[in-house]
Amino acid sequence: MSMLLSPVQIARLDLKNRVVMPPMCMYEVKSEDGLPTAFHHAHYGARAIGGVGLIIQEATAVEPDGRLTKHDLGLWNDAQGEALSHLVEELHAFGAKVGAQICHAGRKAADALEPLAPSAIPYNDSFNDPIQMSMDDIVRIKAAFVAAAKRADAAGYDMIEIHAAHGYLINQFFEPMTNQRTDAYGGSLENRFRFLKEIIEDIKPVFAKPIWVRLSVSAYDETGLQNTIEDYQQIAKWLEELGVSCLDISTGGLLPRRPNIPIYGGYQAGFSAKIKEAVKLPVTAVGLLHSPELCEYLLQYQQADLVQVGRGLIGNPNWPAHAASVLHDHDYVIYNDSYARGLAK
Ligand SMILES: Cc1cc2nc3c(=O)[nH]c(=O)nc-3n(C[C@H](O)[C@H](O)[C@H](O)COP(=O)(O)O)c2cc1C
């Protein structure tokens, strides 16, 4: 049986395979209340029936002004936690493990009138100018992450992922181009890491299950002002010391720039391998991993421990069955006999 589709105990999770659905915002909360809709049940349910081992729910805001847009899911109140618990229960019934990506968009909160950021540096003209966070803001937003984690625990999620990538608030703290603070949260790499460090330290007592962190290890900047891969290896080591269970490695999003790295199947996997060199923690690879052979290769050659299939799963909720067919994985079990009649090759 392939490594991709074999059961595995990893990152303190029992997974039926190594196929992870990465967080992908669907902007389907039309009522702007952060509550899941019929769409979310159908959308995630289809991928659970399709055989995904771990579904990481889209960026879910820790406070209203932390949303990417007002159509995002939220975990800033108990009604949202209660509603999401039914989604989690449903996905568990279909055999998937489920996580929530908790997020604050910072200066990239498109609908916030006064977005907050480490420093008052705008993203671009289409976003409102951000306000530099005061100490009170720092304390309040850390508490919002902790409260969201507590609700995720009560809702039955198997893990949470802290969104520290793609130019959202925590990523803004990491990077010198977006963090020009002169207090304990700016300056050295250690200071720029402090906001996330304190969030994790505060979450651990209320969330005993696995905590993952998503990082953007390249900002696509060519001025030499961004963190280097060595800086991110250091951050990875600090995250390992803090007891994080897995690192989810991505790139980009900090600046309104097109990727300046070549884009091809597995284009970010080299960054995952670089982070893997620095830590013993499991590391995921993501980015145009549509090819099951490429996924299997990355796992077999220890370039990554889990693979995430995003757009591939939007296009085909039954991607795991497709992978089984491509990899000649005759032991792979499709959800039920009726589905097998449509999917088995
Ligand atoms: C529609 C869409 C929404 C996304 N939303 C999120 C998100 O909420 N959080 C996040 O960390 N990444 C988000 N991403 C990035 C994906 O998680 C993934 O890293 C990226 O699409 C590359 O993987 P792929 O080539 O398999 O799609 C999104 C991507 C897409 C296509």
PDB file of N, CA, C and O and ligand atoms in Angstrom, residues 20-27 44 56-60 68 72 101 103 161-166 168 214-216 248-251 263-264 266-268 285-290 308-314, ligand 1:
ATOM      1  N   VAL A  20      -4.080  15.658   3.510  1.00  0.00           N
ATOM      2  CA  VAL A  20      -4.630  16.740   4.334  1.00  0.00           C
ATOM      3  C   VAL A  20      -5.274  17.768   3.403  1.00  0.00           C
ATOM      4  O   VAL A  20      -4.693  18.135   2.385  1.00  0.00           O
ATOM      5  N   MET A  21      -6.474  18.198   3.776  1.00  0.00           N
ATOM      6  CA  MET A  21      -7.089  19.320   3.066  1.00  0.00           C
ATOM      7  C   MET A  21      -6.647  20.595   3.779  1.00  0.00           C
ATOM      8  O   MET A  21      -6.956  20.786   4.944  1.00  0.00           O
ATOM      9  N   PRO A  22      -5.892  21.459   3.098  1.00  0.00           N
ATOM     10  CA  PRO A  22      -5.411  22.671   3.772  1.00  0.00           C
ATOM     11  C   PRO A  22      -6.555  23.669   3.933  1.00  0.00           C
ATOM     12  O   PRO A  22      -7.558  23.582   3.233  1.00  0.00           O
ATOM     13  N   PRO A  23      -6.389  24.623   4.842  1.00  0.00           N
ATOM     14  CA  PRO A  23      -7.442  25.624   5.019  1.00  0.00           C
ATOM     15  C   PRO A  23      -7.644  26.432   3.749  1.00  0.00           C
ATOM     16  O   PRO A  23      -6.676  26.887   3.136  1.00  0.00           O
ATOM     17  N   MET A  24      -8.889  26.566   3.342  1.00  0.00           N
ATOM     18  CA  MET A  24      -9.205  27.380   2.158  1.00  0.00           C
ATOM     19  C   MET A  24     -10.496  28.142   2.409  1.00  0.00           C
ATOM     20  O   MET A  24     -11.573  27.546   2.503  1.00  0.00           O
ATOM     21  N   CYS A  25     -10.376  29.471   2.491  1.00  0.00           N
ATOM     22  CA  CYS A  25     -11.543  30.317   2.728  1.00  0.00           C
ATOM     23  C   CYS A  25     -12.529  30.174   1.583  1.00  0.00           C
ATOM     24  O   CYS A  25     -12.146  30.197   0.415  1.00  0.00           O
ATOM     25  N   MET A  26     -13.778  30.065   1.939  1.00  0.00           N
ATOM     26  CA  MET A  26     -14.836  29.896   0.944  1.00  0.00           C
ATOM     27  C   MET A  26     -15.738  31.127   0.853  1.00  0.00           C
ATOM     28  O   MET A  26     -16.573  31.224  -0.029  1.00  0.00           O
ATOM     29  N   TYR A  27     -15.591  32.058   1.790  1.00  0.00           N
ATOM     30  CA  TYR A  27     -16.366  33.315   1.781  1.00  0.00           C
ATOM     31  C   TYR A  27     -17.858  33.045   1.595  1.00  0.00           C
ATOM     32  O   TYR A  27     -18.526  33.713   0.820  1.00  0.00           O
ATOM     33  N   TYR A  44     -17.421  20.519   3.227  1.00  0.00           N
ATOM     34  CA  TYR A  44     -16.468  19.704   3.993  1.00  0.00           C
ATOM     35  C   TYR A  44     -16.938  18.245   4.047  1.00  0.00           C
ATOM     36  O   TYR A  44     -16.113  17.319   4.021  1.00  0.00           O
ATOM     37  N   ILE A  56      -8.534  20.550   7.453  1.00  0.00           N
ATOM     38  CA  ILE A  56      -8.296  21.765   8.247  1.00  0.00           C
ATOM     39  C   ILE A  56      -9.238  22.849   7.702  1.00  0.00           C
ATOM     40  O   ILE A  56      -9.119  23.278   6.548  1.00  0.00           O
ATOM     41  N   GLN A  57     -10.181  23.190   8.559  1.00  0.00           N
ATOM     42  CA  GLN A  57     -11.185  24.189   8.176  1.00  0.00           C
ATOM     43  C   GLN A  57     -10.523  25.530   7.861  1.00  0.00           C
ATOM     44  O   GLN A  57      -9.547  25.922   8.493  1.00  0.00           O
ATOM     45  N   GLU A  58     -11.123  26.213   6.930  1.00  0.00           N
ATOM     46  CA  GLU A  58     -10.650  27.517   6.455  1.00  0.00           C
ATOM     47  C   GLU A  58     -10.359  28.502   7.592  1.00  0.00           C
ATOM     48  O   GLU A  58     -10.907  28.367   8.700  1.00  0.00           O
ATOM     49  N   ALA A  59      -9.579  29.534   7.294  1.00  0.00           N
ATOM     50  CA  ALA A  59      -9.230  30.573   8.277  1.00  0.00           C
ATOM     51  C   ALA A  59     -10.491  31.022   9.011  1.00  0.00           C
ATOM     52  O   ALA A  59     -11.457  31.485   8.395  1.00  0.00           O
ATOM     53  N   THR A  60     -10.449  30.891  10.319  1.00  0.00           N
ATOM     54  CA  THR A  60     -11.612  31.138  11.164  1.00  0.00           C
ATOM     55  C   THR A  60     -11.201  32.223  12.159  1.00  0.00           C
ATOM     56  O   THR A  60     -10.236  32.047  12.914  1.00  0.00           O
ATOM     57  N   LEU A  68     -10.646  37.989   7.275  1.00  0.00           N
ATOM     58  CA  LEU A  68     -10.123  38.415   5.976  1.00  0.00           C
ATOM     59  C   LEU A  68     -11.203  39.231   5.279  1.00  0.00           C
ATOM     60  O   LEU A  68     -10.941  40.282   4.720  1.00  0.00           O
ATOM     61  N   ASP A  72     -16.228  35.390   6.378  1.00  0.00           N
ATOM     62  CA  ASP A  72     -15.432  34.294   6.960  1.00  0.00           C
ATOM     63  C   ASP A  72     -16.158  33.657   8.139  1.00  0.00           C
ATOM     64  O   ASP A  72     -16.981  34.292   8.795  1.00  0.00           O
ATOM     65  N   GLN A 101      -8.371  26.273  11.523  1.00  0.00           N
ATOM     66  CA  GLN A 101      -7.275  27.237  11.439  1.00  0.00           C
ATOM     67  C   GLN A 101      -7.758  28.532  12.072  1.00  0.00           C
ATOM     68  O   GLN A 101      -8.740  29.124  11.605  1.00  0.00           O
ATOM     69  N   CYS A 103      -7.288  32.473  13.115  1.00  0.00           N
ATOM     70  CA  CYS A 103      -6.612  33.522  12.339  1.00  0.00           C
ATOM     71  C   CYS A 103      -7.023  34.924  12.773  1.00  0.00           C
ATOM     72  O   CYS A 103      -8.155  35.145  13.185  1.00  0.00           O
ATOM     73  N   GLU A 161      -4.827  24.852  14.000  1.00  0.00           N
ATOM     74  CA  GLU A 161      -3.658  25.408  13.323  1.00  0.00           C
ATOM     75  C   GLU A 161      -3.692  26.918  13.524  1.00  0.00           C
ATOM     76  O   GLU A 161      -4.712  27.566  13.247  1.00  0.00           O
ATOM     77  N   ILE A 162      -2.586  27.468  14.015  1.00  0.00           N
ATOM     78  CA  ILE A 162      -2.485  28.919  14.162  1.00  0.00           C
ATOM     79  C   ILE A 162      -1.955  29.475  12.843  1.00  0.00           C
ATOM     80  O   ILE A 162      -0.901  29.040  12.356  1.00  0.00           O
ATOM     81  N   HIS A 163      -2.706  30.409  12.273  1.00  0.00           N
ATOM     82  CA  HIS A 163      -2.307  30.968  10.970  1.00  0.00           C
ATOM     83  C   HIS A 163      -1.251  32.055  11.194  1.00  0.00           C
ATOM     84  O   HIS A 163      -1.576  33.174  11.609  1.00  0.00           O
ATOM     85  N   ALA A 164      -0.007  31.692  10.930  1.00  0.00           N
ATOM     86  CA  ALA A 164       1.098  32.650  11.081  1.00  0.00           C
ATOM     87  C   ALA A 164       1.733  32.913   9.720  1.00  0.00           C
ATOM     88  O   ALA A 164       2.907  33.288   9.636  1.00  0.00           O
ATOM     89  N   ALA A 165       0.959  32.686   8.650  1.00  0.00           N
ATOM     90  CA  ALA A 165       1.489  32.788   7.277  1.00  0.00           C
ATOM     91  C   ALA A 165       0.732  33.854   6.481  1.00  0.00           C
ATOM     92  O   ALA A 165      -0.102  34.585   7.004  1.00  0.00           O
ATOM     93  N   HIS A 166       1.072  33.927   5.189  1.00  0.00           N
ATOM     94  CA  HIS A 166       0.325  34.656   4.159  1.00  0.00           C
ATOM     95  C   HIS A 166       0.080  36.129   4.476  1.00  0.00           C
ATOM     96  O   HIS A 166      -0.902  36.710   4.022  1.00  0.00           O
ATOM     97  N   TYR A 168      -0.807  37.602   7.244  1.00  0.00           N
ATOM     98  CA  TYR A 168      -1.805  37.984   8.236  1.00  0.00           C
ATOM     99  C   TYR A 168      -1.089  38.368   9.533  1.00  0.00           C
ATOM    100  O   TYR A 168       0.155  38.402   9.585  1.00  0.00           O
ATOM    101  N   ARG A 214       1.111  27.413  10.779  1.00  0.00           N
ATOM    102  CA  ARG A 214       1.411  27.604   9.349  1.00  0.00           C
ATOM    103  C   ARG A 214       2.311  28.821   9.178  1.00  0.00           C
ATOM    104  O   ARG A 214       2.026  29.891   9.722  1.00  0.00           O
ATOM    105  N   LEU A 215       3.402  28.631   8.456  1.00  0.00           N
ATOM    106  CA  LEU A 215       4.389  29.692   8.231  1.00  0.00           C
ATOM    107  C   LEU A 215       4.526  29.982   6.738  1.00  0.00           C
ATOM    108  O   LEU A 215       4.442  29.067   5.910  1.00  0.00           O
ATOM    109  N   SER A 216       4.777  31.250   6.400  1.00  0.00           N
ATOM    110  CA  SER A 216       5.200  31.619   5.040  1.00  0.00           C
ATOM    111  C   SER A 216       6.691  31.862   5.101  1.00  0.00           C
ATOM    112  O   SER A 216       7.126  32.882   5.650  1.00  0.00           O
ATOM    113  N   ASP A 248       3.376  23.639   9.130  1.00  0.00           N
ATOM    114  CA  ASP A 248       2.729  23.640   7.825  1.00  0.00           C
ATOM    115  C   ASP A 248       3.411  24.748   7.027  1.00  0.00           C
ATOM    116  O   ASP A 248       3.265  25.933   7.346  1.00  0.00           O
ATOM    117  N   ILE A 249       4.165  24.355   6.013  1.00  0.00           N
ATOM    118  CA  ILE A 249       5.071  25.303   5.352  1.00  0.00           C
ATOM    119  C   ILE A 249       4.512  25.798   4.023  1.00  0.00           C
ATOM    120  O   ILE A 249       4.297  25.023   3.088  1.00  0.00           O
ATOM    121  N   SER A 250       4.326  27.118   3.963  1.00  0.00           N
ATOM    122  CA  SER A 250       3.819  27.778   2.773  1.00  0.00           C
ATOM    123  C   SER A 250       4.737  28.961   2.450  1.00  0.00           C
ATOM    124  O   SER A 250       5.810  29.103   3.063  1.00  0.00           O
ATOM    125  N   THR A 251       4.320  29.796   1.505  1.00  0.00           N
ATOM    126  CA  THR A 251       5.104  30.986   1.159  1.00  0.00           C
ATOM    127  C   THR A 251       4.149  32.132   0.817  1.00  0.00           C
ATOM    128  O   THR A 251       2.966  31.926   0.559  1.00  0.00           O
ATOM    129  N   ILE A 263       6.859  28.466 -10.289  1.00  0.00           N
ATOM    130  CA  ILE A 263       5.640  27.776  -9.862  1.00  0.00           C
ATOM    131  C   ILE A 263       5.488  26.499 -10.691  1.00  0.00           C
ATOM    132  O   ILE A 263       5.382  26.566 -11.915  1.00  0.00           O
ATOM    133  N   TYR A 264       5.515  25.372 -10.017  1.00  0.00           N
ATOM    134  CA  TYR A 264       5.380  24.056 -10.678  1.00  0.00           C
ATOM    135  C   TYR A 264       4.821  23.108  -9.634  1.00  0.00           C
ATOM    136  O   TYR A 264       4.710  23.476  -8.448  1.00  0.00           O
ATOM    137  N   GLY A 266       4.467  21.031  -6.704  1.00  0.00           N
ATOM    138  CA  GLY A 266       5.342  20.863  -5.536  1.00  0.00           C
ATOM    139  C   GLY A 266       6.284  22.033  -5.310  1.00  0.00           C
ATOM    140  O   GLY A 266       7.303  21.903  -4.634  1.00  0.00           O
ATOM    141  N   TYR A 267       5.918  23.227  -5.837  1.00  0.00           N
ATOM    142  CA  TYR A 267       6.853  24.367  -5.841  1.00  0.00           C
ATOM    143  C   TYR A 267       7.292  24.830  -4.458  1.00  0.00           C
ATOM    144  O   TYR A 267       8.314  25.505  -4.336  1.00  0.00           O
ATOM    145  N   GLN A 268       6.510  24.487  -3.422  1.00  0.00           N
ATOM    146  CA  GLN A 268       6.916  24.937  -2.076  1.00  0.00           C
ATOM    147  C   GLN A 268       7.576  23.821  -1.271  1.00  0.00           C
ATOM    148  O   GLN A 268       8.022  24.039  -0.142  1.00  0.00           O
ATOM    149  N   ALA A 285       3.910  19.472   3.287  1.00  0.00           N
ATOM    150  CA  ALA A 285       4.183  20.172   2.021  1.00  0.00           C
ATOM    151  C   ALA A 285       2.846  20.523   1.383  1.00  0.00           C
ATOM    152  O   ALA A 285       1.876  19.768   1.497  1.00  0.00           O
ATOM    153  N   VAL A 286       2.806  21.688   0.736  1.00  0.00           N
ATOM    154  CA  VAL A 286       1.584  22.133   0.059  1.00  0.00           C
ATOM    155  C   VAL A 286       1.973  22.934  -1.166  1.00  0.00           C
ATOM    156  O   VAL A 286       3.043  23.544  -1.203  1.00  0.00           O
ATOM    157  N   GLY A 287       1.111  22.940  -2.165  1.00  0.00           N
ATOM    158  CA  GLY A 287       1.344  23.757  -3.344  1.00  0.00           C
ATOM    159  C   GLY A 287       1.378  22.936  -4.615  1.00  0.00           C
ATOM    160  O   GLY A 287       2.388  22.301  -4.913  1.00  0.00           O
ATOM    161  N   LEU A 288       0.256  22.944  -5.324  1.00  0.00           N
ATOM    162  CA  LEU A 288       0.125  22.234  -6.610  1.00  0.00           C
ATOM    163  C   LEU A 288       0.593  20.785  -6.512  1.00  0.00           C
ATOM    164  O   LEU A 288       1.321  20.305  -7.392  1.00  0.00           O
ATOM    165  N   LEU A 289       0.181  20.133  -5.442  1.00  0.00           N
ATOM    166  CA  LEU A 289       0.507  18.697  -5.298  1.00  0.00           C
ATOM    167  C   LEU A 289      -0.654  17.871  -5.861  1.00  0.00           C
ATOM    168  O   LEU A 289      -1.248  17.044  -5.165  1.00  0.00           O
ATOM    169  N   HIS A 290      -0.966  18.140  -7.119  1.00  0.00           N
ATOM    170  CA  HIS A 290      -2.087  17.428  -7.744  1.00  0.00           C
ATOM    171  C   HIS A 290      -1.702  16.000  -8.103  1.00  0.00           C
ATOM    172  O   HIS A 290      -2.548  15.146  -8.238  1.00  0.00           O
ATOM    173  N   GLN A 308      -0.596  18.176   1.549  1.00  0.00           N
ATOM    174  CA  GLN A 308      -1.861  18.896   1.523  1.00  0.00           C
ATOM    175  C   GLN A 308      -2.266  19.134   0.073  1.00  0.00           C
ATOM    176  O   GLN A 308      -1.442  19.551  -0.743  1.00  0.00           O
ATOM    177  N   VAL A 309      -3.515  18.859  -0.191  1.00  0.00           N
ATOM    178  CA  VAL A 309      -4.041  19.014  -1.548  1.00  0.00           C
ATOM    179  C   VAL A 309      -5.205  20.005  -1.447  1.00  0.00           C
ATOM    180  O   VAL A 309      -6.249  19.677  -0.892  1.00  0.00           O
ATOM    181  N   GLY A 310      -4.989  21.220  -1.931  1.00  0.00           N
ATOM    182  CA  GLY A 310      -5.997  22.264  -1.801  1.00  0.00           C
ATOM    183  C   GLY A 310      -6.885  22.338  -3.019  1.00  0.00           C
ATOM    184  O   GLY A 310      -7.983  21.759  -3.076  1.00  0.00           O
ATOM    185  N   ARG A 311      -6.383  23.046  -4.060  1.00  0.00           N
ATOM    186  CA  ARG A 311      -7.195  23.210  -5.267  1.00  0.00           C
ATOM    187  C   ARG A 311      -7.529  21.863  -5.895  1.00  0.00           C
ATOM    188  O   ARG A 311      -8.581  21.704  -6.504  1.00  0.00           O
ATOM    189  N   GLY A 312      -6.663  20.888  -5.707  1.00  0.00           N
ATOM    190  CA  GLY A 312      -6.944  19.540  -6.226  1.00  0.00           C
ATOM    191  C   GLY A 312      -8.214  18.964  -5.611  1.00  0.00           C
ATOM    192  O   GLY A 312      -8.974  18.250  -6.279  1.00  0.00           O
ATOM    193  N   LEU A 313      -8.446  19.289  -4.334  1.00  0.00           N
ATOM    194  CA  LEU A 313      -9.655  18.788  -3.669  1.00  0.00           C
ATOM    195  C   LEU A 313     -10.878  19.652  -3.966  1.00  0.00           C
ATOM    196  O   LEU A 313     -12.009  19.185  -3.845  1.00  0.00           O
ATOM    197  N   ILE A 314     -10.631  20.919  -4.356  1.00  0.00           N
ATOM    198  CA  ILE A 314     -11.785  21.712  -4.819  1.00  0.00           C
ATOM    199  C   ILE A 314     -12.273  21.098  -6.133  1.00  0.00           C
ATOM    200  O   ILE A 314     -13.461  20.889  -6.337  1.00  0.00           O
TER     201      ILE A 314
HETATM  202  C1  LIG B   1      -9.717  29.465  -2.493  1.00  0.00           C
HETATM  203  C2  LIG B   1      -8.516  29.425  -1.592  1.00  0.00           C
HETATM  204  C3  LIG B   1      -8.631  29.862  -0.288  1.00  0.00           C
HETATM  205  C4  LIG B   1      -7.537  29.797   0.586  1.00  0.00           C
HETATM  206  N1  LIG B   1      -7.690  30.147   1.901  1.00  0.00           N
HETATM  207  C5  LIG B   1      -6.685  29.914   2.779  1.00  0.00           C
HETATM  208  C6  LIG B   1      -6.898  30.036   4.176  1.00  0.00           C
HETATM  209  O1  LIG B   1      -8.006  30.267   4.652  1.00  0.00           O
HETATM  210  N2  LIG B   1      -5.830  29.819   4.998  1.00  0.00           N
HETATM  211  C7  LIG B   1      -4.598  29.467   4.506  1.00  0.00           C
HETATM  212  O2  LIG B   1      -3.657  29.284   5.278  1.00  0.00           O
HETATM  213  N3  LIG B   1      -4.397  29.291   3.184  1.00  0.00           N
HETATM  214  C8  LIG B   1      -5.411  29.468   2.328  1.00  0.00           C
HETATM  215  N4  LIG B   1      -5.227  29.185   1.001  1.00  0.00           N
HETATM  216  C9  LIG B   1      -3.963  28.557   0.551  1.00  0.00           C
HETATM  217  C10 LIG B   1      -4.125  27.019   0.546  1.00  0.00           C
HETATM  218  O3  LIG B   1      -4.301  26.522   1.857  1.00  0.00           O
HETATM  219  C11 LIG B   1      -2.921  26.333  -0.102  1.00  0.00           C
HETATM  220  O4  LIG B   1      -1.786  26.585   0.690  1.00  0.00           O
HETATM  221  C12 LIG B   1      -2.665  26.826  -1.523  1.00  0.00           C
HETATM  222  O5  LIG B   1      -3.874  26.841  -2.272  1.00  0.00           O
HETATM  223  C13 LIG B   1      -1.638  25.936  -2.239  1.00  0.00           C
HETATM  224  O6  LIG B   1      -2.083  24.604  -2.294  1.00  0.00           O
HETATM  225  P1  LIG B   1      -2.793  23.988  -3.626  1.00  0.00           P
HETATM  226  O7  LIG B   1      -1.903  24.290  -4.769  1.00  0.00           O
HETATM  227  O8  LIG B   1      -2.923  22.526  -3.319  1.00  0.00           O
HETATM  228  O9  LIG B   1      -4.126  24.668  -3.756  1.00  0.00           O
HETATM  229  C14 LIG B   1      -6.303  29.295   0.112  1.00  0.00           C
HETATM  230  C15 LIG B   1      -6.188  28.875  -1.212  1.00  0.00           C
HETATM  231  C16 LIG B   1      -7.280  28.912  -2.053  1.00  0.00           C
HETATM  232  C17 LIG B   1      -7.142  28.381  -3.463  1.00  0.00           C
END
